[in-house]
Amino acid sequence: MTAALPPAVFHDIVVMPGGAIRRDGHRSIDAGPLWPDFDQQTWVRQCYAGRPVDQAPAPPDGPVAVLDRPAVWGAPLRPHFGHLVSELLTRLPWSLQGRPDDAYLFATAPGQRPGPAFQTLAAWFGLASSQILHVTRPVRVATLRVWPQAEQLDHGAPEPAYLDLLDTIAARNGLVPAKAPLLYVTRDGLLARGKGGHAGEHHLVACLSRLGVPVLDPATAPLPDQLAHYAGAGRIVFAEGSALHGRQLLGWRAQQIVVLNRRRGARTAAAALQARCRSLTYVETARDVILAPPHAGRQRPECALSHYDLAALFAAFAALGVDLAPVWDMAAHDAAVAADMAAWSTATARAEVA
C-alpha cells in the first residue's frame, strides 16, 4: 500500500496561526506554513475542488518560536466535523503511516479551541495528544513534511489505496460491524439548534422505529458506534447533512446509500460516496424551503428549514421495501412540523442578533 505522492520536505519554514475559514462569499484561509514561492505551490497548500484556496499568511512581525524536532503539517482547523473529515484532516492517514512519531502542527487562532470533533478524529486516526501542536503564535520549524490531501470537497474520487488504508485504521480501532439490512441516519433535533433539516422528522423517526428500522443519531452516538453501524448496514438512508462525511472514514462496502435531500439539487459528498458503495441515490424530498435569517450579513442556506415532499419520501422508502403508510399519522406529523418550526424560528432569530 503506497501513497499517490511522496511527501514534500521543507527546511527552516515558518508556520503562522489562524485556522478560521472566512465566510465572505468564498473560501479563504490565511494561516499555516509560509511556503517558499507560495503562489507557485499547488498540493502542499489547502485545496478545494482541485485548486488552492488559501492565501499567503502575513509574515511575523515579532518573536518567532523555534521547533527543532521533525514535524508534519496537519491543517488549519475549523471545529466542524464534516469539513474536518472531508478536506482538513485528509492528509493525516498517509502522514501517520509515513511519520508515526513526529509532531503534527495545526494552525489555530489564538484563543480558539479545536473542539471535540478534532480530538475524536485525531484519536481515531492514531494521532496521540502528545504529538499535537496547536500553532497559536508563529513558529519556525527545522524540518516540516507535508503529504497530499487524500480527499478534497468537490474533487473526484479518492485512490483505492486510500480506501484500503481507512479500513486498516478501522480494523486497528477494533471496529466490529453492526449488521442490519437497513439503517436510517437522522438529523432530528438539529432544527431546535438553528441548524438545517426537515420539519417533522421526529415523526418519521417514530414511524421507522415502529417498523423495526434502526435509527442512528450521529449527534449523540460516539464515533466508533457510528462507524460500526455504517460498516454493517446493507442499505443506509441519510438525512442530508454532515453525517454523510462520517461514511468517508470507511472504505468500500457492497452497500446502497440513499440521501434524502433537504436542499434541492444537493449532491453532498457525491464523488467520495460513489467510490465507497455499490449504489448512491439522492432523493429530492424537500417540498419547499424556508431560509434562515442572515447572520452577520451572510446568507445561511445550510440552516434552512424544509418541508417534506411526502409523496417523494414515501416512494423513497417503498423502493427499499418499507411501507410508511400504515403507521403514518398526519396529525402527529403536523404537530411535529409545528414544533420544529417554532423551535427553529426561535433558534435562528437568536443567532441573527447574537
Short mmCIF file of C-alpha atoms in Angstrom, two decimals:
data_model
loop_
_atom_site.label_atom_id
_atom_site.label_comp_id
_atom_site.label_asym_id
_atom_site.label_seq_id
_atom_site.Cartn_x
_atom_site.Cartn_y
_atom_site.Cartn_z
CA MET A 1 0.00 0.00 0.00
CA THR A 2 1.62 3.27 -1.09
CA ALA A 3 0.56 6.91 -1.16
CA ALA A 4 -0.16 8.54 -4.51
CA LEU A 5 2.61 11.09 -3.90
CA PRO A 6 5.60 11.17 -1.54
CA PRO A 7 5.77 13.97 1.00
CA ALA A 8 7.35 17.30 0.28
CA VAL A 9 10.05 18.29 2.75
CA PHE A 10 10.78 21.89 3.75
CA HIS A 11 13.52 23.24 5.99
CA ASP A 12 13.59 26.34 8.17
CA ILE A 13 9.97 27.24 7.44
CA VAL A 14 7.65 29.49 9.47
CA VAL A 15 4.11 28.35 10.32
CA MET A 16 1.55 31.03 11.18
CA PRO A 17 -1.51 30.78 13.44
CA GLY A 18 -5.08 31.23 12.30
CA GLY A 19 -7.39 28.44 11.26
CA ALA A 20 -10.72 30.11 10.60
CA ILE A 21 -12.11 29.84 7.10
CA ARG A 22 -13.58 33.23 6.31
CA ARG A 23 -17.17 33.12 5.10
CA ASP A 24 -17.31 36.20 2.90
CA GLY A 25 -18.73 34.50 -0.16
CA HIS A 26 -15.67 32.39 -0.96
CA ARG A 27 -13.29 30.03 0.77
CA SER A 28 -10.14 31.66 2.06
CA ILE A 29 -7.51 30.62 4.57
CA ASP A 30 -4.59 32.81 5.61
CA ALA A 31 -2.92 30.56 8.18
CA GLY A 32 -0.36 27.80 8.04
CA PRO A 33 3.13 27.46 6.54
CA LEU A 34 4.77 30.32 4.66
CA TRP A 35 5.62 28.06 1.75
CA PRO A 36 8.55 29.26 -0.38
CA ASP A 37 7.38 30.60 -3.76
CA PHE A 38 3.88 30.47 -2.30
CA ASP A 39 1.97 31.30 -5.49
CA GLN A 40 3.78 28.53 -7.38
CA GLN A 41 2.89 25.83 -4.86
CA THR A 42 -0.12 23.59 -5.51
CA TRP A 43 -0.97 20.48 -3.48
CA VAL A 44 1.01 21.43 -0.37
CA ARG A 45 -1.46 24.30 0.05
CA GLN A 46 -5.05 23.84 1.24
CA CYS A 47 -7.09 22.89 -1.81
CA TYR A 48 -10.79 22.74 -2.62
CA ALA A 49 -12.19 21.33 -5.87
CA GLY A 50 -8.67 20.79 -7.16
CA ARG A 51 -7.31 24.29 -6.63
CA PRO A 52 -5.59 26.11 -3.76
CA VAL A 53 -7.94 28.33 -1.77
CA ASP A 54 -5.53 29.63 0.84
CA GLN A 55 -3.64 32.91 0.84
CA ALA A 56 -0.07 33.55 1.90
CA PRO A 57 -0.12 34.37 5.62
CA ALA A 58 1.31 37.71 6.62
CA PRO A 59 4.94 37.26 7.79
CA PRO A 60 5.53 37.53 11.53
CA ASP A 61 6.28 40.97 12.89
CA GLY A 62 7.53 39.82 16.28
CA PRO A 63 9.31 36.97 18.03
CA VAL A 64 9.14 33.53 16.44
CA ALA A 65 9.31 30.34 18.48
CA VAL A 66 11.57 27.53 17.26
CA LEU A 67 10.67 23.85 16.87
CA ASP A 68 13.80 21.79 16.33
CA ARG A 69 12.17 18.35 16.15
CA PRO A 70 10.81 16.78 12.92
CA ALA A 71 7.24 17.84 12.26
CA VAL A 72 4.39 17.19 9.84
CA TRP A 73 1.90 19.75 8.59
CA GLY A 74 -1.68 18.86 9.51
CA ALA A 75 -4.17 21.59 8.61
CA PRO A 76 -5.77 24.87 9.56
CA LEU A 77 -8.50 23.90 11.98
CA ARG A 78 -12.21 24.53 11.92
CA PRO A 79 -14.48 22.97 14.58
CA HIS A 80 -16.86 21.33 12.08
CA PHE A 81 -16.99 17.54 11.77
CA GLY A 82 -17.88 17.44 8.08
CA HIS A 83 -15.09 19.77 6.97
CA LEU A 84 -12.54 18.05 9.19
CA VAL A 85 -13.33 14.65 7.67
CA SER A 86 -13.80 15.69 4.05
CA GLU A 87 -10.95 18.14 3.50
CA LEU A 88 -8.98 19.38 6.51
CA LEU A 89 -7.67 16.14 8.05
CA THR A 90 -7.31 14.04 4.90
CA ARG A 91 -3.52 14.36 4.99
CA LEU A 92 -3.35 12.51 8.31
CA PRO A 93 -3.76 8.83 7.36
CA TRP A 94 -0.86 8.77 4.90
CA SER A 95 1.19 11.11 7.09
CA LEU A 96 0.87 8.88 10.14
CA GLN A 97 1.82 5.84 8.12
CA GLY A 98 4.98 7.60 6.96
CA ARG A 99 5.92 9.51 10.14
CA PRO A 100 4.08 7.94 13.08
CA ASP A 101 6.17 9.59 15.82
CA ASP A 102 6.65 13.18 14.63
CA ALA A 103 4.96 16.30 15.96
CA TYR A 104 1.86 17.34 13.99
CA LEU A 105 1.15 21.03 13.51
CA PHE A 106 -2.34 22.56 13.26
CA ALA A 107 -2.91 26.26 12.74
CA THR A 108 -5.31 27.54 15.36
CA ALA A 109 -6.49 31.07 16.01
CA PRO A 110 -5.31 32.47 19.37
CA GLY A 111 -7.95 31.68 21.96
CA GLN A 112 -9.72 29.21 19.66
CA ARG A 113 -10.49 25.73 20.96
CA PRO A 114 -10.11 22.90 18.44
CA GLY A 115 -13.36 21.29 19.53
CA PRO A 116 -14.33 17.71 20.40
CA ALA A 117 -14.69 16.61 16.77
CA PHE A 118 -11.00 17.25 16.12
CA GLN A 119 -9.91 15.37 19.24
CA THR A 120 -12.12 12.41 18.36
CA LEU A 121 -10.91 12.21 14.77
CA ALA A 122 -7.25 12.62 15.71
CA ALA A 123 -7.57 9.71 18.13
CA TRP A 124 -9.35 7.60 15.50
CA PHE A 125 -6.51 8.14 13.03
CA GLY A 126 -3.97 7.21 15.71
CA LEU A 127 -2.54 10.64 16.49
CA ALA A 128 -1.60 10.88 20.17
CA SER A 129 -2.46 14.08 22.01
CA SER A 130 1.24 14.44 22.92
CA GLN A 131 2.07 14.75 19.21
CA ILE A 132 -0.41 17.56 18.53
CA LEU A 133 0.96 21.09 18.48
CA HIS A 134 -1.58 23.88 18.06
CA VAL A 135 0.14 26.80 16.36
CA THR A 136 -1.28 29.84 18.13
CA ARG A 137 1.80 32.01 17.54
CA PRO A 138 4.44 31.98 14.79
CA VAL A 139 6.85 29.06 14.93
CA ARG A 140 9.92 28.28 12.84
CA VAL A 141 10.21 24.57 12.05
CA ALA A 142 13.57 22.98 11.28
CA THR A 143 12.10 20.20 9.12
CA LEU A 144 8.47 20.10 8.01
CA ARG A 145 6.93 17.33 5.91
CA VAL A 146 3.60 17.56 4.15
CA TRP A 147 1.59 14.84 2.45
CA PRO A 148 -1.16 15.49 -0.12
CA GLN A 149 -4.81 15.81 0.84
CA ALA A 150 -6.14 12.35 0.09
CA GLU A 151 -9.58 13.89 -0.49
CA GLN A 152 -10.98 17.35 -1.14
CA LEU A 153 -14.51 18.62 -1.31
CA ASP A 154 -15.92 18.55 -4.84
CA HIS A 155 -12.84 16.94 -6.36
CA GLY A 156 -13.34 13.44 -7.63
CA ALA A 157 -12.87 10.03 -6.09
CA PRO A 158 -10.07 9.03 -3.71
CA GLU A 159 -7.43 6.48 -4.66
CA PRO A 160 -8.35 2.84 -3.90
CA ALA A 161 -5.22 2.54 -1.76
CA TYR A 162 -6.53 5.32 0.48
CA LEU A 163 -9.83 3.48 0.97
CA ASP A 164 -7.86 0.38 1.93
CA LEU A 165 -5.86 2.43 4.41
CA LEU A 166 -9.07 3.73 6.02
CA ASP A 167 -10.24 0.16 6.53
CA THR A 168 -6.87 -0.73 8.03
CA ILE A 169 -7.34 2.13 10.50
CA ALA A 170 -10.86 0.90 11.30
CA ALA A 171 -9.56 -2.61 11.96
CA ARG A 172 -6.82 -1.22 14.19
CA ASN A 173 -9.54 0.55 16.19
CA GLY A 174 -11.32 -2.76 16.70
CA LEU A 175 -14.32 -1.93 14.52
CA VAL A 176 -17.00 -4.65 14.61
CA PRO A 177 -19.78 -4.04 12.05
CA ALA A 178 -23.30 -3.78 13.48
CA LYS A 179 -25.21 -5.87 10.96
CA ALA A 180 -28.56 -4.52 9.75
CA PRO A 181 -30.38 -4.73 6.42
CA LEU A 182 -31.37 -1.05 6.63
CA LEU A 183 -30.22 1.93 8.73
CA TYR A 184 -31.68 5.43 8.95
CA VAL A 185 -29.34 8.29 9.94
CA THR A 186 -31.30 11.19 11.37
CA ARG A 187 -30.94 14.95 11.90
CA ASP A 188 -33.89 15.03 14.29
CA GLY A 189 -33.40 17.73 16.92
CA LEU A 190 -30.98 19.93 14.97
CA LEU A 191 -33.64 22.42 13.88
CA ALA A 192 -34.04 23.41 17.53
CA ARG A 193 -30.34 24.34 17.49
CA GLY A 194 -30.79 26.62 14.50
CA LYS A 195 -29.36 24.12 12.02
CA GLY A 196 -30.98 22.90 8.82
CA GLY A 197 -33.33 19.96 8.50
CA HIS A 198 -36.73 18.62 7.57
CA ALA A 199 -39.57 19.83 9.77
CA GLY A 200 -41.45 16.89 11.24
CA GLU A 201 -38.56 14.45 11.03
CA HIS A 202 -39.31 13.34 14.57
CA HIS A 203 -42.48 11.66 13.31
CA LEU A 204 -40.55 9.89 10.55
CA VAL A 205 -38.12 8.57 13.16
CA ALA A 206 -41.02 7.33 15.29
CA CYS A 207 -42.59 5.54 12.33
CA LEU A 208 -39.35 3.88 11.29
CA SER A 209 -38.77 2.72 14.85
CA ARG A 210 -42.25 1.18 14.93
CA LEU A 211 -41.41 -0.66 11.71
CA GLY A 212 -38.20 -2.05 13.21
CA VAL A 213 -35.76 0.09 11.23
CA PRO A 214 -32.68 1.02 13.31
CA VAL A 215 -32.22 4.78 13.68
CA LEU A 216 -28.80 6.31 14.31
CA ASP A 217 -28.38 9.84 15.68
CA PRO A 218 -24.80 10.95 14.96
CA ALA A 219 -25.26 13.96 17.25
CA THR A 220 -25.33 11.64 20.26
CA ALA A 221 -23.66 8.38 19.16
CA PRO A 222 -19.89 8.04 19.77
CA LEU A 223 -17.85 7.90 16.57
CA PRO A 224 -16.93 4.18 16.87
CA ASP A 225 -20.63 3.32 17.21
CA GLN A 226 -21.49 5.40 14.15
CA LEU A 227 -18.85 3.66 12.06
CA ALA A 228 -19.88 0.22 13.30
CA HIS A 229 -23.41 0.91 12.05
CA TYR A 230 -22.17 2.31 8.73
CA ALA A 231 -19.91 -0.69 8.24
CA GLY A 232 -22.63 -3.24 8.92
CA ALA A 233 -25.66 -1.81 7.12
CA GLY A 234 -26.70 -3.26 3.79
CA ARG A 235 -28.54 -0.03 2.96
CA ILE A 236 -28.19 3.37 4.60
CA VAL A 237 -30.67 6.24 4.32
CA PHE A 238 -29.13 9.56 5.35
CA ALA A 239 -30.97 12.75 6.14
CA GLU A 240 -28.75 15.04 4.08
CA GLY A 241 -26.09 16.67 6.24
CA SER A 242 -22.62 16.38 7.75
CA ALA A 243 -23.19 12.79 8.86
CA LEU A 244 -22.62 11.78 5.24
CA HIS A 245 -18.96 12.64 5.73
CA GLY A 246 -18.73 10.15 8.58
CA ARG A 247 -19.12 7.41 5.99
CA GLN A 248 -15.88 8.74 4.43
CA LEU A 249 -13.95 7.28 7.36
CA LEU A 250 -14.51 3.81 5.89
CA GLY A 251 -13.63 2.23 2.58
CA TRP A 252 -15.77 0.40 0.02
CA ARG A 253 -18.77 -1.74 1.03
CA ALA A 254 -21.29 -3.68 -1.04
CA GLN A 255 -23.83 -1.17 0.15
CA GLN A 256 -26.68 1.02 -1.08
CA ILE A 257 -26.73 4.64 0.11
CA VAL A 258 -29.79 6.88 -0.24
CA VAL A 259 -29.72 10.57 0.67
CA LEU A 260 -32.93 12.45 1.49
CA ASN A 261 -32.17 15.97 0.29
CA ARG A 262 -33.27 18.93 2.37
CA ARG A 263 -31.66 21.30 -0.15
CA ARG A 264 -32.85 20.86 -3.71
CA GLY A 265 -30.19 19.61 -6.06
CA ALA A 266 -27.61 18.99 -3.34
CA ARG A 267 -25.07 16.29 -4.08
CA THR A 268 -23.20 16.33 -0.80
CA ALA A 269 -20.06 14.14 -0.88
CA ALA A 270 -21.19 12.50 -4.13
CA ALA A 271 -17.77 11.60 -5.55
CA ALA A 272 -16.49 10.44 -2.18
CA LEU A 273 -19.51 8.21 -1.53
CA GLN A 274 -19.71 6.78 -5.05
CA ALA A 275 -16.21 5.41 -4.53
CA ARG A 276 -17.32 3.66 -1.34
CA CYS A 277 -20.58 1.90 -2.19
CA ARG A 278 -22.37 -0.14 -4.82
CA SER A 279 -25.23 2.34 -5.33
CA LEU A 280 -25.76 6.02 -4.44
CA THR A 281 -29.08 7.87 -4.89
CA TYR A 282 -30.15 11.39 -3.95
CA VAL A 283 -33.90 11.86 -3.50
CA GLU A 284 -35.48 15.32 -3.69
CA THR A 285 -37.63 15.22 -0.56
CA ALA A 286 -37.99 18.98 0.05
CA ARG A 287 -41.40 20.37 -0.97
CA ASP A 288 -40.44 23.90 -0.01
CA VAL A 289 -37.53 25.54 1.76
CA ILE A 290 -37.54 28.42 4.25
CA LEU A 291 -34.23 30.25 4.57
CA ALA A 292 -32.83 31.26 7.93
CA PRO A 293 -32.36 34.99 8.60
CA PRO A 294 -28.90 36.25 7.57
CA HIS A 295 -26.25 36.30 10.28
CA ALA A 296 -23.54 38.99 10.25
CA GLY A 297 -24.67 39.89 6.74
CA ARG A 298 -24.26 36.35 5.39
CA GLN A 299 -26.98 34.14 3.98
CA ARG A 300 -27.14 30.69 5.62
CA PRO A 301 -28.63 28.16 3.19
CA GLU A 302 -27.20 25.33 5.29
CA CYS A 303 -29.54 26.40 8.11
CA ALA A 304 -32.73 26.32 6.03
CA LEU A 305 -35.88 24.53 7.19
CA SER A 306 -37.50 22.23 4.64
CA HIS A 307 -40.95 20.66 4.48
CA TYR A 308 -41.18 17.09 3.30
CA ASP A 309 -42.50 16.19 -0.09
CA LEU A 310 -44.40 13.30 1.45
CA ALA A 311 -45.03 11.53 -1.86
CA ALA A 312 -41.29 11.52 -2.60
CA LEU A 313 -40.49 10.45 0.96
CA PHE A 314 -42.93 7.54 0.91
CA ALA A 315 -41.69 6.46 -2.53
CA ALA A 316 -38.06 6.51 -1.40
CA PHE A 317 -38.77 4.14 1.47
CA ALA A 318 -41.13 1.99 -0.60
CA ALA A 319 -38.25 1.40 -3.01
CA LEU A 320 -36.34 -0.01 -0.04
CA GLY A 321 -39.22 -2.27 1.00
CA VAL A 322 -40.51 -0.03 3.79
CA ASP A 323 -44.18 0.98 3.68
CA LEU A 324 -44.69 4.09 5.81
CA ALA A 325 -48.40 4.49 5.05
CA PRO A 326 -49.83 2.08 7.66
CA VAL A 327 -48.03 3.79 10.56
CA TRP A 328 -48.09 7.40 9.36
CA ASP A 329 -50.31 9.74 11.38
CA MET A 330 -50.86 13.09 9.65
CA ALA A 331 -51.96 14.78 12.86
CA ALA A 332 -48.80 13.65 14.63
CA HIS A 333 -46.73 14.71 11.63
CA ASP A 334 -48.34 18.15 11.54
CA ALA A 335 -47.75 18.60 15.27
CA ALA A 336 -44.08 17.66 14.84
CA VAL A 337 -43.78 20.15 11.97
CA ALA A 338 -45.30 22.93 14.08
CA ALA A 339 -42.98 22.18 16.99
CA ASP A 340 -39.92 22.15 14.74
CA MET A 341 -40.88 25.41 13.06
CA ALA A 342 -41.36 27.16 16.39
CA ALA A 343 -38.06 25.89 17.82
CA TRP A 344 -36.15 26.68 14.61
CA SER A 345 -37.60 30.19 14.38
CA THR A 346 -36.52 30.92 17.94
CA ALA A 347 -33.02 29.49 17.43
CA THR A 348 -32.34 31.24 14.12
CA ALA A 349 -33.67 34.56 15.41
CA ARG A 350 -31.32 34.26 18.38
CA ALA A 351 -28.39 33.62 16.02
CA GLU A 352 -29.40 36.63 13.92
CA VAL A 353 -28.98 39.02 16.83
CA ALA A 354 -26.05 37.25 18.50
#
